[in-house]
């Protein structure tokens, strides 16, 4: 049975509505405006949080947004997707006192959402065009941040994106209940308003665009390609209808809204934040049941505790210390169950196999690394994980003209980490050029 359209739209909507002016000012006035604010230190982009909140309290919303964007050009999306409970809000002094912390993320959303509306006067005016140009590979948060900061200083920035849409995981891989695709694309357009150019449907290393051509034509190259395809389990019955990669499922849901209309019994394999995102989205979409399967104990899950608690509240069940060993299909090839074995220390216990009925299984155990791209650029190396090697403070690689950042370097962290990487690379280049 298809989910009613109003239920589908509600489930796809983010769960934290924007503050009204009175709500925002009331919350902002609670802030202590700490001199040595722990919330700033907890933010990977080091936004001056007390200052932007104080400006909201005084009614200077544009000034508040500018304070945010000076450090985090993608502050709009980060206000929605950042795990603030683990970062700035988690370090708010009120949290330590056992009191309600300042809702930093929602205040940031209030300021940035208002400032980026098309009808609002531009916050920034790009400087006159310089004689430098930079090519960026991948149109995700790291590249968008890097390109945006460069463009504001007059550097020509052109992003090459292999997909048909820009925005990276913000557009395709973060659950709709956190961030709509159209909101991510709105932010992309805002960055483009600084003069950033984006060419979609172009893959470096293919489509007649080699790394060497970029090195010859541009003053620098930034690699911000993120991660690759969803990792497979490699068990019998995995290839076929009903078994999907987690990020592929989210992309289908965000861009096409197809999967959510026929959700029955869902099993999500994995214990990270992507697994939790898929489980929660399925629960919100009205699935008959949602079960997460994780091979170790709940305490060993890499997903955030507050996210898992939200999943439990929404009806998601967790089967811990269990690992898939195969998928069960009908004579017609339809998925009917996932077969799992009990584990101890992450290893299967012989003779403990059993089945969990399901008609959809989402596999969220990681993504592949795009290590092949390194071979396009002499001097760029990969580490033992398959991630690109770079100076964490500057994004410099072993090639003087090549910089990198985001998930392709860190293996998969938060959007705000990618933004910090892109910004730092831009600042390094600008300083080197004397801008």
Coordinates of C-alpha atoms in Angstrom, one line a residue:
X1 CA 0.0 0.0 0.0
X2 CA 1.4 3.4 -1.0
X3 CA 2.1 5.9 1.7
X4 CA -0.4 8.8 1.6
X5 CA 1.2 11.9 0.0
X6 CA 0.8 14.1 3.1
X7 CA 2.5 11.5 5.3
X8 CA 5.3 11.1 2.7
X9 CA 5.9 14.8 2.6
X10 CA 5.9 15.1 6.4
X11 CA 8.4 12.3 6.7
X12 CA 10.7 13.9 4.2
X13 CA 10.6 17.2 6.0
X14 CA 13.3 18.1 8.5
X15 CA 12.4 17.8 12.1
X16 CA 13.7 21.0 13.5
X17 CA 11.6 24.0 12.3
X18 CA 13.2 27.4 12.0
X19 CA 12.8 29.7 15.0
X20 CA 10.5 32.7 14.8
X21 CA 12.2 36.1 15.5
X22 CA 10.8 36.1 19.1
X23 CA 11.9 32.5 19.7
X24 CA 15.4 33.2 18.4
X25 CA 15.9 36.3 20.4
X26 CA 14.6 34.7 23.6
X27 CA 17.0 31.8 23.2
X28 CA 19.9 34.1 22.2
X29 CA 19.4 36.2 25.3
X30 CA 20.0 33.1 27.5
X31 CA 23.6 32.8 26.1
X32 CA 26.3 33.7 28.6
X33 CA 28.6 34.9 25.8
X34 CA 31.6 33.2 27.4
X35 CA 34.9 34.9 26.9
X36 CA 36.8 31.7 26.4
X37 CA 33.9 29.8 24.8
X38 CA 34.2 26.0 24.8
X39 CA 31.6 25.9 22.0
X40 CA 34.0 27.7 19.6
X41 CA 36.7 25.1 20.3
X42 CA 34.3 22.3 19.7
X43 CA 33.4 23.6 16.2
X44 CA 35.7 22.3 13.5
X45 CA 35.3 25.6 11.6
X46 CA 35.7 27.6 14.8
X47 CA 32.7 29.9 14.3
X48 CA 32.6 32.7 16.8
X49 CA 29.4 31.4 18.3
X50 CA 28.9 33.9 21.2
X51 CA 29.3 36.8 18.8
X52 CA 26.8 35.5 16.2
X53 CA 24.3 34.7 19.0
X54 CA 24.7 38.1 20.6
X55 CA 24.0 39.7 17.2
X56 CA 20.7 37.7 17.0
X57 CA 19.8 39.0 20.5
X58 CA 20.3 42.6 19.3
X59 CA 18.3 42.0 16.1
X60 CA 21.3 42.1 13.8
X61 CA 20.5 38.9 11.9
X62 CA 22.6 39.9 8.8
X63 CA 25.6 40.6 11.0
X64 CA 25.0 37.2 12.7
X65 CA 25.0 35.4 9.4
X66 CA 28.2 37.1 8.2
X67 CA 30.0 36.1 11.4
X68 CA 29.0 32.5 10.7
X69 CA 29.9 32.6 7.0
X70 CA 33.2 34.2 7.6
X71 CA 34.3 30.8 9.1
X72 CA 31.8 28.4 7.5
X73 CA 30.5 29.3 4.1
X74 CA 28.1 26.3 4.3
X75 CA 26.8 27.3 7.7
X76 CA 23.2 27.0 6.3
X77 CA 23.4 23.2 5.7
X78 CA 25.6 22.7 8.7
X79 CA 23.0 24.2 10.9
X80 CA 20.7 21.4 9.9
X81 CA 23.0 18.4 9.7
X82 CA 25.8 19.0 12.2
X83 CA 25.7 16.6 15.2
X84 CA 25.7 19.6 17.6
X85 CA 25.0 17.4 20.6
X86 CA 28.5 16.0 20.0
X87 CA 30.1 19.3 19.1
X88 CA 29.2 22.9 20.1
X89 CA 26.0 22.1 22.1
X90 CA 27.7 19.2 23.8
X91 CA 30.4 21.6 25.1
X92 CA 28.0 24.4 26.1
X93 CA 28.5 25.3 29.8
X94 CA 24.8 24.9 30.4
X95 CA 25.2 21.2 29.4
X96 CA 27.8 20.7 32.0
X97 CA 25.5 22.3 34.6
X98 CA 22.7 19.9 33.7
X99 CA 20.6 22.7 32.3
X100 CA 19.1 23.1 28.8
X101 CA 22.0 24.2 26.5
X102 CA 21.8 27.0 24.0
X103 CA 20.3 25.6 20.8
X104 CA 23.2 26.7 18.7
X105 CA 22.3 24.8 15.6
X106 CA 18.8 26.2 15.4
X107 CA 20.0 29.7 16.0
X108 CA 22.6 29.3 13.3
X109 CA 19.8 28.1 11.0
X110 CA 17.7 31.1 11.8
X111 CA 20.4 33.5 10.8
X112 CA 21.7 31.7 7.7
X113 CA 18.3 30.8 6.3
X114 CA 17.2 34.4 6.4
X115 CA 20.4 35.8 5.0
X116 CA 20.6 33.4 2.0
X117 CA 17.0 34.0 0.7
X118 CA 17.1 35.2 -2.9
X119 CA 15.3 38.4 -2.0
X120 CA 17.8 39.4 0.6
X121 CA 20.6 41.8 -0.2
X122 CA 23.9 40.0 -0.8
X123 CA 26.1 39.7 2.2
X124 CA 29.3 39.5 0.2
X125 CA 30.7 41.3 -2.8
X126 CA 33.4 39.3 -4.6
X127 CA 36.6 41.3 -5.2
X128 CA 38.0 42.1 -8.6
X129 CA 39.1 39.1 -10.7
X130 CA 42.7 38.1 -10.1
X131 CA 45.0 36.3 -12.6
X132 CA 44.7 33.0 -10.8
X133 CA 42.3 30.1 -11.4
X134 CA 41.7 26.9 -9.6
X135 CA 40.1 23.6 -10.7
X136 CA 38.1 21.7 -8.2
X137 CA 37.1 18.0 -8.5
X138 CA 33.8 17.1 -6.9
X139 CA 31.0 19.5 -6.0
X140 CA 30.6 18.4 -2.4
X141 CA 31.0 20.5 0.8
X142 CA 34.8 20.6 0.7
X143 CA 35.0 21.9 -2.9
X144 CA 32.1 24.3 -2.5
X145 CA 33.7 25.9 0.6
X146 CA 37.1 26.1 -1.1
X147 CA 35.7 27.5 -4.3
X148 CA 33.5 30.0 -2.5
X149 CA 36.2 31.5 -0.4
X150 CA 38.5 31.7 -3.5
X151 CA 35.8 33.3 -5.6
X152 CA 35.1 36.0 -3.0
X153 CA 38.8 37.0 -3.2
X154 CA 38.6 37.2 -7.0
X155 CA 40.1 33.9 -7.9
X156 CA 38.4 32.0 -10.8
X157 CA 37.1 28.7 -9.4
X158 CA 35.6 26.0 -11.6
X159 CA 34.2 22.8 -10.2
X160 CA 34.0 19.5 -12.2
X161 CA 31.3 17.1 -10.9
X162 CA 30.7 13.7 -12.4
X163 CA 27.1 13.5 -11.2
X164 CA 24.2 15.4 -12.8
X165 CA 23.7 17.4 -9.7
X166 CA 26.0 19.3 -7.4
X167 CA 26.2 19.4 -3.6
X168 CA 27.7 16.0 -2.8
X169 CA 26.2 14.1 0.2
X170 CA 24.2 17.2 1.2
X171 CA 22.2 16.7 -2.0
X172 CA 22.2 12.9 -2.3
X173 CA 23.4 11.2 0.9
X174 CA 22.0 12.8 4.0
X175 CA 18.6 11.6 5.1
X176 CA 15.7 13.9 4.0
X177 CA 14.5 14.3 7.6
X178 CA 17.7 16.3 8.2
X179 CA 18.2 18.1 4.9
X180 CA 16.0 18.3 1.7
X181 CA 17.8 18.0 -1.6
X182 CA 16.3 21.4 -2.7
X183 CA 17.8 23.1 0.4
X184 CA 21.2 21.7 -0.4
X185 CA 20.8 22.8 -4.0
X186 CA 19.7 26.3 -2.8
X187 CA 23.0 26.5 -0.9
X188 CA 24.9 25.5 -4.1
X189 CA 23.2 28.3 -6.0
X190 CA 24.2 30.7 -3.2
X191 CA 27.8 29.7 -3.5
X192 CA 27.6 30.0 -7.3
X193 CA 26.4 33.6 -6.9
X194 CA 29.9 34.5 -5.9
X195 CA 31.1 33.6 -9.4
X196 CA 31.8 29.9 -8.8
X197 CA 31.3 27.8 -12.0
X198 CA 30.2 24.2 -11.8
X199 CA 30.3 21.8 -14.7
X200 CA 28.3 18.6 -14.0
X201 CA 28.5 15.3 -15.9
X202 CA 32.3 15.6 -16.1
X203 CA 34.5 13.0 -14.6
X204 CA 38.2 13.7 -14.2
X205 CA 40.3 10.8 -15.6
X206 CA 37.5 10.2 -18.1
X207 CA 35.6 12.4 -20.5
X208 CA 38.9 13.5 -22.0
X209 CA 39.7 15.5 -18.9
X210 CA 42.9 14.2 -17.3
X211 CA 44.7 15.3 -14.2
X212 CA 47.6 16.5 -16.3
X213 CA 45.3 18.7 -18.4
X214 CA 44.1 20.4 -15.2
X215 CA 47.7 20.9 -13.9
X216 CA 48.6 22.5 -17.2
X217 CA 45.6 24.8 -17.4
X218 CA 45.2 25.9 -13.8
X219 CA 47.3 27.4 -11.0
X220 CA 46.1 24.8 -8.5
X221 CA 43.8 21.8 -8.2
X222 CA 41.6 20.9 -5.2
X223 CA 40.3 17.3 -4.9
X224 CA 37.1 17.0 -2.9
X225 CA 35.5 13.9 -4.3
X226 CA 34.3 12.3 -1.1
X227 CA 33.8 8.5 -1.1
X228 CA 32.7 6.0 -3.6
X229 CA 30.0 3.3 -3.9
X230 CA 28.4 1.6 -0.9
X231 CA 30.5 -1.4 0.3
X232 CA 28.8 -4.8 -0.2
X233 CA 28.6 -7.6 2.4
X234 CA 29.7 -10.2 -0.1
X235 CA 27.2 -12.9 1.1
X236 CA 24.9 -15.2 -0.9
X237 CA 21.7 -13.6 -2.3
X238 CA 22.9 -10.0 -2.0
X239 CA 22.7 -9.2 -5.7
X240 CA 19.1 -8.8 -6.6
X241 CA 16.0 -6.8 -5.9
X242 CA 15.3 -5.7 -2.3
X243 CA 19.0 -5.3 -1.2
X244 CA 20.3 -1.8 -1.6
X245 CA 23.3 0.3 -0.5
X246 CA 22.4 2.8 2.1
X247 CA 23.6 6.0 0.4
X248 CA 22.1 4.8 -2.9
X249 CA 18.8 4.3 -1.1
X250 CA 19.0 7.8 0.4
X251 CA 19.8 9.3 -3.0
X252 CA 16.8 7.6 -4.6
X253 CA 14.6 8.8 -1.8
X254 CA 15.9 12.4 -1.9
X255 CA 16.0 12.9 -5.7
X256 CA 13.1 10.6 -6.8
X257 CA 11.0 9.8 -3.8
X258 CA 10.4 6.3 -5.1
X259 CA 11.4 3.9 -2.4
X260 CA 9.3 5.3 0.5
X261 CA 6.0 4.4 -1.0
X262 CA 6.2 0.6 -0.5
X263 CA 8.0 0.1 2.7
X264 CA 7.1 -3.1 4.6
X265 CA 9.6 -4.9 6.8
X266 CA 13.0 -3.2 6.6
X267 CA 16.4 -4.4 7.9
X268 CA 19.4 -2.0 8.0
X269 CA 22.8 -3.6 8.3
X270 CA 25.4 -1.5 10.2
X271 CA 26.0 0.6 13.3
X272 CA 27.1 3.9 12.0
X273 CA 25.3 7.2 11.5
X274 CA 24.3 6.4 7.9
X275 CA 22.7 3.2 9.1
X276 CA 20.8 5.1 11.8
X277 CA 19.8 7.7 9.2
X278 CA 18.3 5.1 6.9
X279 CA 16.5 3.3 9.8
X280 CA 15.0 6.6 11.1
X281 CA 13.9 7.7 7.7
X282 CA 12.2 4.3 7.0
X283 CA 10.4 4.5 10.4
X284 CA 9.2 8.0 9.7
X285 CA 8.0 6.9 6.3
X286 CA 5.7 4.3 8.0
X287 CA 7.5 1.1 7.5
X288 CA 5.8 -1.9 9.1
X289 CA 8.9 -2.6 11.0
X290 CA 12.5 -1.4 11.0
X291 CA 15.3 -3.5 12.4
X292 CA 19.0 -2.6 12.6
X293 CA 21.5 -5.5 12.6
X294 CA 25.0 -4.8 14.1
X295 CA 27.8 -7.3 14.5
X296 CA 29.0 -6.0 17.8
X297 CA 27.4 -4.6 21.0
X298 CA 25.4 -1.5 21.0
X299 CA 28.1 0.2 23.1
X300 CA 30.5 -0.4 20.2
X301 CA 28.4 1.3 17.6
X302 CA 30.1 4.2 15.8
X303 CA 26.8 6.0 15.4
X304 CA 26.0 8.8 17.9
X305 CA 24.1 7.8 21.0
X306 CA 21.5 10.6 20.7
X307 CA 20.7 9.5 17.1
X308 CA 20.2 5.9 18.2
X309 CA 18.0 7.0 21.0
X310 CA 15.9 9.0 18.5
X311 CA 15.7 5.8 16.4
X312 CA 14.4 3.8 19.4
X313 CA 11.8 6.4 20.1
X314 CA 10.6 6.1 16.5
X315 CA 10.2 2.4 16.8
X316 CA 13.5 1.1 15.4
X317 CA 14.6 -2.2 16.9
X318 CA 18.3 -3.1 17.3
X319 CA 19.7 -6.6 17.0
X320 CA 23.2 -6.5 18.3
X321 CA 26.0 -9.1 18.1
X322 CA 24.6 -10.5 14.9
X323 CA 26.1 -10.6 11.4
X324 CA 24.4 -11.3 8.0
X325 CA 25.5 -14.5 6.3
X326 CA 23.1 -14.5 3.4
X327 CA 19.8 -13.3 2.0
X328 CA 16.7 -15.5 1.5
X329 CA 14.7 -15.2 -1.7
X330 CA 11.5 -16.7 -3.1
X331 CA 11.3 -18.8 -6.2
X332 CA 10.5 -15.6 -8.1
X333 CA 13.7 -14.0 -6.7
X334 CA 12.0 -11.6 -4.3
X335 CA 13.7 -10.9 -1.0
X336 CA 11.9 -12.6 2.0
X337 CA 14.5 -12.6 4.8
X338 CA 18.0 -11.9 5.9
X339 CA 19.9 -14.7 7.5
X340 CA 22.2 -13.8 10.4
X341 CA 24.5 -15.5 12.8
X342 CA 25.1 -14.6 16.4
X343 CA 28.6 -13.1 17.0
X344 CA 31.1 -12.8 19.8
X345 CA 33.8 -10.2 19.4
X346 CA 32.5 -9.5 15.9
X347 CA 33.0 -13.2 14.8
X348 CA 30.3 -15.6 13.9
X349 CA 29.3 -18.3 16.4
X350 CA 28.7 -21.6 14.6
X351 CA 25.2 -23.1 14.8
X352 CA 23.5 -19.8 15.7
X353 CA 22.0 -18.8 12.4
X354 CA 18.4 -17.6 12.1
X355 CA 16.3 -15.5 9.8
X356 CA 14.8 -12.0 10.1
X357 CA 11.9 -11.5 7.7
X358 CA 12.2 -8.5 5.4
X359 CA 11.4 -7.2 2.0
X360 CA 14.0 -4.4 2.0
X361 CA 17.5 -4.6 3.3
X362 CA 19.8 -1.5 3.3
X363 CA 23.5 -2.2 3.7
X364 CA 25.4 0.6 5.5
X365 CA 28.8 -0.8 6.3
X366 CA 30.9 1.9 4.6
X367 CA 31.9 3.2 1.2
X368 CA 34.7 2.5 -1.2
X369 CA 37.7 4.9 -1.5
X370 CA 38.4 6.7 -4.8
X371 CA 42.1 5.9 -4.7
X372 CA 42.4 5.6 -8.5
X373 CA 42.2 9.4 -8.8
X374 CA 45.5 9.8 -7.1
X375 CA 47.2 8.3 -10.1
X376 CA 46.1 11.2 -12.2
X377 CA 48.4 13.6 -10.3
X378 CA 52.1 12.9 -9.8
X379 CA 53.1 13.1 -6.2
X380 CA 49.7 12.5 -4.7
X381 CA 49.7 9.5 -2.5
X382 CA 47.2 7.3 -0.6
X383 CA 47.5 5.9 2.9
X384 CA 46.8 2.4 4.1
X385 CA 43.1 3.0 4.2
X386 CA 43.0 4.2 0.6
X387 CA 42.5 7.8 1.5
X388 CA 44.5 10.7 0.0
X389 CA 47.4 11.9 2.0
X390 CA 47.4 15.6 2.9
X391 CA 48.6 18.0 5.5
X392 CA 45.5 18.3 7.8
X393 CA 46.1 22.0 8.4
X394 CA 46.5 23.1 4.8
X395 CA 45.3 20.3 2.5
X396 CA 48.7 20.2 0.8
X397 CA 49.5 16.9 -1.0
X398 CA 52.8 15.6 -2.3
X399 CA 52.2 17.7 -5.4
X400 CA 52.8 21.4 -4.9
X401 CA 49.8 22.3 -7.1
X402 CA 47.3 19.8 -5.7
X403 CA 45.3 20.2 -2.5
X404 CA 42.6 18.0 -1.1
X405 CA 40.1 17.7 1.8
X406 CA 36.9 16.1 3.0
X407 CA 35.9 12.5 3.2
X408 CA 38.4 11.4 0.5
X409 CA 41.1 12.4 3.1
X410 CA 39.5 11.7 6.5
X411 CA 37.6 8.5 5.5
X412 CA 34.2 9.9 6.3
X413 CA 33.5 12.5 8.9
X414 CA 31.0 15.4 9.2
X415 CA 30.0 18.0 6.6
X416 CA 31.6 20.6 8.9
X417 CA 34.9 18.8 8.8
X418 CA 34.8 18.9 5.0
X419 CA 34.0 22.6 5.0
X420 CA 37.0 23.3 7.3
X421 CA 39.3 21.4 5.0
X422 CA 38.1 23.3 1.9
X423 CA 38.3 26.7 3.7
X424 CA 41.8 26.0 5.0
X425 CA 43.0 25.0 1.5
X426 CA 41.6 28.2 0.1
X427 CA 43.3 30.3 2.8
X428 CA 46.6 28.5 2.2
X429 CA 46.4 29.3 -1.5
X430 CA 45.4 32.9 -1.0
X431 CA 48.2 33.4 1.5
X432 CA 50.7 31.9 -0.9
X433 CA 49.5 34.2 -3.7
X434 CA 49.6 37.3 -1.4
X435 CA 45.8 37.9 -1.6

